[in-house]
């Protein structure tokens, strides 16, 4: 559908109403617009322009007061046509750089501290999602023998994902056998995908090692098969969040009827992950508003998201809040964090 053009006066007044409503969380009247923005035109002229914006679907009239609020269409027009990104304060730039830190050789490509910084700086709910790549890569494996013959296997992937398995073999291995098996697995790292782990296990069983190493090879095969199962069993990536209190404290979510769906959304998280994936793209922060995000509590929220490739791993980051959110500041913030992460490869 073609978006209607607005003349300069209507564009300015829509901008004033959106930014005033974002700041005050109240309907905006013509007298306030005239005084706050030092306009020389009369309140009647402003009221007439606001009425025309309402007729075109950009403003709403929530009750009998003279004030108006932006509709989703008004916010969309503002974001796409009127908004000017807000500069990032030096203190925020410094905090982001410190949170990213030096490039690690291993571990999560989007540090947990970045999630905390994004929540604190945005004053919204911060979201991070590490996406599965075409292959899962195990970079570290540890095996520990406990009392009673129990073995614990722990693996870590390049995304930072950790998985564990524990079991009790019929014949618990001695220390030497355990060291032989772990050394064999260490030599095979990194293990790229479950298929490679399965192939390595089959190779260990086929080989004819010396009598002293046979038990170590057999145990290594068992461990590699368990590694393959752990990699295959990995479900879809989970969205990580920080700042739930930021979004729950917004005026839009103070009634029980609006708070309950939000609490369920924060607990389930999968709808947030889908909405973030649908919103974000590489190279710039994008905005999805209200019903563009889907049904349920997401209809009352907006998301500013961006895809990033950080340290060789693709992910998504963003913020979520009510439809009445400071888009100027948040688009700049998400873009800046995403760009800094991309530079830290």
Tab-separated table of C-alpha atoms in Angstrom:
chain	number	residue	atom	x	y	z
A	1	UNK	CA	0.000	0.000	0.000
A	2	UNK	CA	1.318	3.438	-0.970
A	3	UNK	CA	2.114	5.612	2.022
A	4	UNK	CA	0.404	9.032	1.814
A	5	UNK	CA	2.639	12.069	1.527
A	6	UNK	CA	2.496	14.734	4.209
A	7	UNK	CA	3.352	18.371	3.740
A	8	UNK	CA	5.970	20.030	5.918
A	9	UNK	CA	3.519	21.309	8.523
A	10	UNK	CA	1.894	17.928	9.043
A	11	UNK	CA	5.282	16.234	9.152
A	12	UNK	CA	6.497	18.600	11.869
A	13	UNK	CA	3.362	18.261	13.962
A	14	UNK	CA	3.387	14.460	13.698
A	15	UNK	CA	7.024	14.514	14.816
A	16	UNK	CA	6.162	16.752	17.766
A	17	UNK	CA	3.238	14.550	18.840
A	18	UNK	CA	5.251	11.317	18.592
A	19	UNK	CA	8.253	12.643	20.504
A	20	UNK	CA	6.093	14.338	23.128
A	21	UNK	CA	4.048	11.196	23.697
A	22	UNK	CA	7.196	9.068	23.960
A	23	UNK	CA	8.547	11.407	26.629
A	24	UNK	CA	5.374	12.063	28.632
A	25	UNK	CA	3.308	8.872	28.085
A	26	UNK	CA	0.198	11.073	27.899
A	27	UNK	CA	-2.101	12.289	25.107
A	28	UNK	CA	-0.702	15.407	23.467
A	29	UNK	CA	-2.810	18.531	22.969
A	30	UNK	CA	-2.394	21.479	20.617
A	31	UNK	CA	-1.592	23.940	23.424
A	32	UNK	CA	1.249	21.746	24.640
A	33	UNK	CA	2.680	21.352	21.121
A	34	UNK	CA	2.584	25.100	20.548
A	35	UNK	CA	4.259	25.936	23.882
A	36	UNK	CA	6.815	23.100	23.957
A	37	UNK	CA	8.057	23.668	20.423
A	38	UNK	CA	7.672	27.472	20.355
A	39	UNK	CA	5.449	27.471	17.284
A	40	UNK	CA	4.169	30.738	15.898
A	41	UNK	CA	0.986	29.231	14.444
A	42	UNK	CA	-2.245	29.317	16.445
A	43	UNK	CA	-3.570	26.434	18.555
A	44	UNK	CA	-6.561	26.261	16.194
A	45	UNK	CA	-4.233	25.673	13.230
A	46	UNK	CA	-2.418	22.959	15.178
A	47	UNK	CA	-5.730	21.334	16.185
A	48	UNK	CA	-6.841	21.347	12.566
A	49	UNK	CA	-3.597	19.689	11.471
A	50	UNK	CA	-3.901	17.083	14.224
A	51	UNK	CA	-7.474	16.370	13.152
A	52	UNK	CA	-6.301	15.810	9.589
A	53	UNK	CA	-3.541	13.495	10.814
A	54	UNK	CA	-6.171	11.557	12.750
A	55	UNK	CA	-8.360	11.257	9.674
A	56	UNK	CA	-5.396	9.838	7.762
A	57	UNK	CA	-4.752	7.247	10.438
A	58	UNK	CA	-1.561	8.654	11.981
A	59	UNK	CA	-3.051	9.850	15.282
A	60	UNK	CA	-5.685	8.445	17.614
A	61	UNK	CA	-8.108	10.020	20.075
A	62	UNK	CA	-8.103	7.740	23.152
A	63	UNK	CA	-10.858	9.529	25.085
A	64	UNK	CA	-12.845	12.736	25.220
A	65	UNK	CA	-9.856	14.942	26.062
A	66	UNK	CA	-8.357	17.139	23.385
A	67	UNK	CA	-5.123	15.145	23.417
A	68	UNK	CA	-4.066	12.688	20.752
A	69	UNK	CA	-1.597	9.793	20.607
A	70	UNK	CA	0.283	8.248	17.687
A	71	UNK	CA	-1.169	5.131	16.089
A	72	UNK	CA	1.017	2.284	14.876
A	73	UNK	CA	0.778	3.819	11.410
A	74	UNK	CA	1.926	7.134	12.869
A	75	UNK	CA	4.913	5.510	14.531
A	76	UNK	CA	5.763	3.677	11.320
A	77	UNK	CA	5.680	6.886	9.283
A	78	UNK	CA	7.793	8.615	11.933
A	79	UNK	CA	10.418	5.844	11.979
A	80	UNK	CA	10.630	5.549	8.188
A	81	UNK	CA	10.294	9.178	7.141
A	82	UNK	CA	10.807	11.630	9.988
A	83	UNK	CA	13.123	10.253	12.638
A	84	UNK	CA	16.676	11.526	12.994
A	85	UNK	CA	18.971	9.106	14.876
A	86	UNK	CA	20.233	10.400	18.195
A	87	UNK	CA	24.005	10.628	18.789
A	88	UNK	CA	25.482	8.074	21.183
A	89	UNK	CA	26.941	9.698	24.334
A	90	UNK	CA	30.680	9.252	24.857
A	91	UNK	CA	30.090	7.492	28.174
A	92	UNK	CA	27.889	4.892	26.466
A	93	UNK	CA	30.467	4.355	23.720
A	94	UNK	CA	33.129	3.767	26.339
A	95	UNK	CA	30.940	1.346	28.291
A	96	UNK	CA	30.145	-0.668	25.150
A	97	UNK	CA	33.826	-0.890	24.199
A	98	UNK	CA	34.756	-2.080	27.683
A	99	UNK	CA	31.991	-4.696	27.648
A	100	UNK	CA	33.134	-6.127	24.309
A	101	UNK	CA	36.745	-6.184	25.461
A	102	UNK	CA	39.620	-7.866	23.625
A	103	UNK	CA	38.842	-10.601	21.124
A	104	UNK	CA	38.807	-13.955	22.960
A	105	UNK	CA	40.097	-17.110	21.329
A	106	UNK	CA	37.118	-19.045	22.665
A	107	UNK	CA	33.793	-18.488	24.304
A	108	UNK	CA	30.597	-16.639	23.544
A	109	UNK	CA	31.013	-14.195	20.627
A	110	UNK	CA	28.499	-11.801	22.215
A	111	UNK	CA	29.598	-11.390	25.845
A	112	UNK	CA	26.976	-11.480	28.584
A	113	UNK	CA	28.114	-8.026	29.683
A	114	UNK	CA	26.958	-6.599	26.337
A	115	UNK	CA	23.428	-7.790	27.108
A	116	UNK	CA	23.569	-6.015	30.478
A	117	UNK	CA	24.959	-2.811	28.937
A	118	UNK	CA	22.268	-2.845	26.236
A	119	UNK	CA	19.524	-3.205	28.871
A	120	UNK	CA	20.968	-0.473	31.064
A	121	UNK	CA	21.594	2.002	28.231
A	122	UNK	CA	18.265	1.398	26.475
A	123	UNK	CA	16.142	1.171	29.634
A	124	UNK	CA	14.216	-1.523	27.765
A	125	UNK	CA	14.371	-5.319	27.549
A	126	UNK	CA	17.623	-6.375	25.859
A	127	UNK	CA	17.657	-9.462	23.607
A	128	UNK	CA	20.538	-11.538	22.236
A	129	UNK	CA	20.204	-14.663	20.113
A	130	UNK	CA	23.155	-16.724	18.860
A	131	UNK	CA	22.053	-18.509	15.714
A	132	UNK	CA	23.001	-22.046	14.803
A	133	UNK	CA	25.470	-22.117	11.960
A	134	UNK	CA	25.493	-24.816	9.285
A	135	UNK	CA	27.685	-26.888	11.565
A	136	UNK	CA	28.122	-27.133	15.301
A	137	UNK	CA	31.760	-27.009	16.324
A	138	UNK	CA	33.025	-28.471	19.602
A	139	UNK	CA	36.152	-26.675	20.762
A	140	UNK	CA	36.649	-28.194	24.216
A	141	UNK	CA	35.883	-31.520	25.892
A	142	UNK	CA	36.437	-32.442	29.535
A	143	UNK	CA	35.883	-35.844	31.142
A	144	UNK	CA	35.910	-36.320	34.904
A	145	UNK	CA	35.725	-39.572	36.862
A	146	UNK	CA	33.879	-39.350	40.187
A	147	UNK	CA	33.603	-41.671	43.150
A	148	UNK	CA	31.533	-44.759	42.528
A	149	UNK	CA	32.604	-45.005	38.869
A	150	UNK	CA	30.435	-42.131	37.593
A	151	UNK	CA	31.794	-40.318	34.520
A	152	UNK	CA	30.870	-36.736	33.591
A	153	UNK	CA	31.393	-35.437	30.050
A	154	UNK	CA	31.245	-31.689	29.350
A	155	UNK	CA	31.638	-30.063	25.940
A	156	UNK	CA	31.741	-26.463	24.810
A	157	UNK	CA	30.923	-25.225	21.312
A	158	UNK	CA	32.360	-22.168	19.619
A	159	UNK	CA	29.067	-20.339	20.253
A	160	UNK	CA	29.632	-20.688	23.985
A	161	UNK	CA	26.953	-23.394	24.335
A	162	UNK	CA	27.817	-25.987	27.004
A	163	UNK	CA	26.335	-29.493	27.193
A	164	UNK	CA	26.944	-32.280	29.677
A	165	UNK	CA	26.291	-35.996	30.045
A	166	UNK	CA	26.869	-38.364	32.942
A	167	UNK	CA	26.706	-42.143	33.158
A	168	UNK	CA	28.157	-45.116	35.008
A	169	UNK	CA	29.970	-47.662	32.808
A	170	UNK	CA	29.772	-51.343	33.658
A	171	UNK	CA	33.536	-51.288	34.125
A	172	UNK	CA	34.680	-47.921	35.443
A	173	UNK	CA	37.974	-46.913	33.774
A	174	UNK	CA	41.120	-46.330	35.746
A	175	UNK	CA	42.982	-43.020	35.637
A	176	UNK	CA	45.350	-44.078	32.870
A	177	UNK	CA	42.515	-45.201	30.591
A	178	UNK	CA	40.643	-41.965	31.209
A	179	UNK	CA	43.719	-39.909	30.310
A	180	UNK	CA	44.290	-41.936	27.120
A	181	UNK	CA	40.691	-41.406	25.999
A	182	UNK	CA	40.738	-37.694	26.742
A	183	UNK	CA	44.074	-37.248	24.963
A	184	UNK	CA	42.679	-38.971	21.872
A	185	UNK	CA	39.669	-36.634	21.845
A	186	UNK	CA	41.820	-33.548	22.408
A	187	UNK	CA	43.862	-34.474	19.338
A	188	UNK	CA	40.648	-34.611	17.276
A	189	UNK	CA	39.463	-31.116	18.244
A	190	UNK	CA	37.779	-29.124	16.874
A	191	UNK	CA	34.961	-31.561	16.078
A	192	UNK	CA	32.763	-30.125	13.339
A	193	UNK	CA	29.302	-31.529	13.694
A	194	UNK	CA	27.681	-34.716	14.954
A	195	UNK	CA	28.584	-36.620	11.796
A	196	UNK	CA	32.288	-36.020	12.353
A	197	UNK	CA	31.985	-37.126	15.982
A	198	UNK	CA	30.233	-40.334	14.848
A	199	UNK	CA	32.917	-40.985	12.220
A	200	UNK	CA	35.687	-40.491	14.791
A	201	UNK	CA	33.940	-42.929	17.134
A	202	UNK	CA	33.690	-45.555	14.394
A	203	UNK	CA	37.362	-45.079	13.528
A	204	UNK	CA	38.375	-45.558	17.159
A	205	UNK	CA	36.485	-48.845	17.278
A	206	UNK	CA	37.941	-50.097	13.973
A	207	UNK	CA	41.553	-49.400	14.769
A	208	UNK	CA	43.720	-52.092	16.317
A	209	UNK	CA	45.610	-50.293	19.036
A	210	UNK	CA	48.265	-51.898	21.188
A	211	UNK	CA	46.984	-53.924	24.113
A	212	UNK	CA	47.853	-51.144	26.540
A	213	UNK	CA	45.773	-48.570	24.657
A	214	UNK	CA	42.762	-50.720	23.722
A	215	UNK	CA	40.705	-49.647	26.737
A	216	UNK	CA	41.479	-45.977	26.073
A	217	UNK	CA	40.379	-46.280	22.422
A	218	UNK	CA	37.141	-47.998	23.415
A	219	UNK	CA	36.369	-45.330	26.000
A	220	UNK	CA	37.187	-42.595	23.478
A	221	UNK	CA	34.683	-44.177	21.072
A	222	UNK	CA	32.016	-44.160	23.781
A	223	UNK	CA	32.742	-40.521	24.571
A	224	UNK	CA	32.643	-39.501	20.906
A	225	UNK	CA	29.274	-41.188	20.442
A	226	UNK	CA	27.948	-39.270	23.423
A	227	UNK	CA	29.359	-36.056	21.964
A	228	UNK	CA	27.485	-36.782	18.720
A	229	UNK	CA	24.238	-37.358	20.632
A	230	UNK	CA	24.661	-34.110	22.586
A	231	UNK	CA	25.216	-32.175	19.352
A	232	UNK	CA	22.197	-33.766	17.671
A	233	UNK	CA	19.988	-33.168	20.706
A	234	UNK	CA	20.663	-29.446	20.782
A	235	UNK	CA	17.380	-27.610	20.316
A	236	UNK	CA	16.846	-24.237	18.679
A	237	UNK	CA	18.972	-21.420	20.086
A	238	UNK	CA	17.456	-19.684	23.093
A	239	UNK	CA	17.083	-15.933	23.278
A	240	UNK	CA	18.903	-14.417	26.253
A	241	UNK	CA	17.310	-11.426	27.958
A	242	UNK	CA	18.234	-8.738	30.463
A	243	UNK	CA	16.219	-5.848	31.853
A	244	UNK	CA	12.838	-7.518	32.352
A	245	UNK	CA	12.110	-4.977	35.079
A	246	UNK	CA	12.632	-2.180	32.530
A	247	UNK	CA	9.765	-3.293	30.331
A	248	UNK	CA	7.517	-4.432	33.193
A	249	UNK	CA	7.729	-0.964	34.780
A	250	UNK	CA	6.435	0.828	31.673
A	251	UNK	CA	2.980	2.468	32.067
A	252	UNK	CA	1.562	0.284	29.288
A	253	UNK	CA	2.024	-2.873	31.386
A	254	UNK	CA	0.752	-1.771	34.789
A	255	UNK	CA	-2.710	-3.328	34.604
A	256	UNK	CA	-3.082	-7.068	35.351
A	257	UNK	CA	-4.677	-7.586	31.926
A	258	UNK	CA	-1.563	-6.276	30.141
A	259	UNK	CA	1.051	-7.561	32.606
A	260	UNK	CA	0.001	-11.241	32.566
A	261	UNK	CA	0.620	-11.764	28.818
A	262	UNK	CA	3.976	-9.976	29.155
A	263	UNK	CA	5.063	-12.256	32.001
A	264	UNK	CA	4.121	-15.317	29.918
A	265	UNK	CA	6.051	-13.922	26.977
A	266	UNK	CA	9.169	-13.389	29.089
A	267	UNK	CA	8.911	-16.960	30.373
A	268	UNK	CA	8.356	-18.687	27.019
A	269	UNK	CA	10.746	-16.521	24.946
A	270	UNK	CA	10.318	-18.473	21.696
A	271	UNK	CA	7.848	-15.899	20.262
A	272	UNK	CA	10.408	-13.174	21.071
A	273	UNK	CA	13.106	-15.144	19.248
A	274	UNK	CA	10.886	-15.506	16.156
A	275	UNK	CA	9.986	-11.809	16.202
A	276	UNK	CA	13.631	-10.785	16.568
A	277	UNK	CA	14.650	-13.052	13.690
A	278	UNK	CA	11.892	-11.607	11.497
A	279	UNK	CA	12.887	-8.036	12.315
A	280	UNK	CA	16.665	-8.018	12.174
A	281	UNK	CA	18.896	-7.760	9.118
A	282	UNK	CA	22.601	-7.238	8.551
A	283	UNK	CA	24.113	-3.784	8.348
A	284	UNK	CA	21.483	-1.698	10.092
A	285	UNK	CA	18.987	-1.722	12.923
A	286	UNK	CA	15.402	-2.301	11.854
A	287	UNK	CA	12.170	-1.605	13.704
A	288	UNK	CA	9.020	-3.718	13.951
A	289	UNK	CA	6.007	-2.083	15.565
A	290	UNK	CA	3.038	-3.586	17.391
A	291	UNK	CA	1.033	-5.979	15.252
A	292	UNK	CA	3.968	-6.389	12.874
A	293	UNK	CA	5.456	-8.646	15.581
A	294	UNK	CA	2.587	-11.124	15.743
A	295	UNK	CA	-0.127	-11.920	18.247
A	296	UNK	CA	-0.433	-11.890	22.025
A	297	UNK	CA	1.714	-9.612	24.148
A	298	UNK	CA	3.936	-8.868	21.134
A	299	UNK	CA	1.095	-6.793	19.655
A	300	UNK	CA	1.754	-4.230	22.386
A	301	UNK	CA	5.516	-4.120	21.835
A	302	UNK	CA	8.075	-2.805	19.391
A	303	UNK	CA	11.458	-4.371	18.619
A	304	UNK	CA	14.625	-2.714	17.369
A	305	UNK	CA	16.881	-5.494	16.085
A	306	UNK	CA	20.022	-6.106	14.059
A	307	UNK	CA	21.858	-9.150	12.710
A	308	UNK	CA	25.564	-9.293	13.415
A	309	UNK	CA	28.478	-11.548	12.655
A	310	UNK	CA	30.676	-11.423	15.722
A	311	UNK	CA	33.933	-13.365	15.816
A	312	UNK	CA	32.817	-15.631	13.002
A	313	UNK	CA	29.408	-16.494	14.513
A	314	UNK	CA	26.091	-15.038	13.394
A	315	UNK	CA	23.670	-13.690	15.965
A	316	UNK	CA	20.962	-11.158	16.595
A	317	UNK	CA	20.677	-8.430	19.165
A	318	UNK	CA	18.031	-5.890	19.949
A	319	UNK	CA	15.733	-4.270	22.449
A	320	UNK	CA	12.023	-4.672	23.077
A	321	UNK	CA	9.661	-2.258	24.781
A	322	UNK	CA	6.194	-0.787	24.424
A	323	UNK	CA	5.129	0.679	21.086
A	324	UNK	CA	5.700	4.050	22.749
A	325	UNK	CA	9.488	3.772	22.785
A	326	UNK	CA	12.287	6.295	22.065
A	327	UNK	CA	13.091	5.042	18.565
A	328	UNK	CA	15.664	7.765	17.828
A	329	UNK	CA	17.859	6.706	20.714
A	330	UNK	CA	17.318	2.965	20.421
A	331	UNK	CA	18.009	2.680	16.701
A	332	UNK	CA	21.299	4.523	17.240
A	333	UNK	CA	22.189	2.378	20.257
A	334	UNK	CA	21.465	-1.000	18.644
A	335	UNK	CA	23.293	0.056	15.467
A	336	UNK	CA	26.332	1.161	17.429
A	337	UNK	CA	26.534	-2.012	19.533
A	338	UNK	CA	26.094	-4.182	16.434
A	339	UNK	CA	28.781	-2.316	14.517
A	340	UNK	CA	31.236	-2.556	17.409
A	341	UNK	CA	30.638	-6.300	17.744
A	342	UNK	CA	31.198	-6.782	14.017
A	343	UNK	CA	34.520	-4.949	14.264
A	344	UNK	CA	35.690	-7.238	17.079
A	345	UNK	CA	36.148	-10.286	14.862
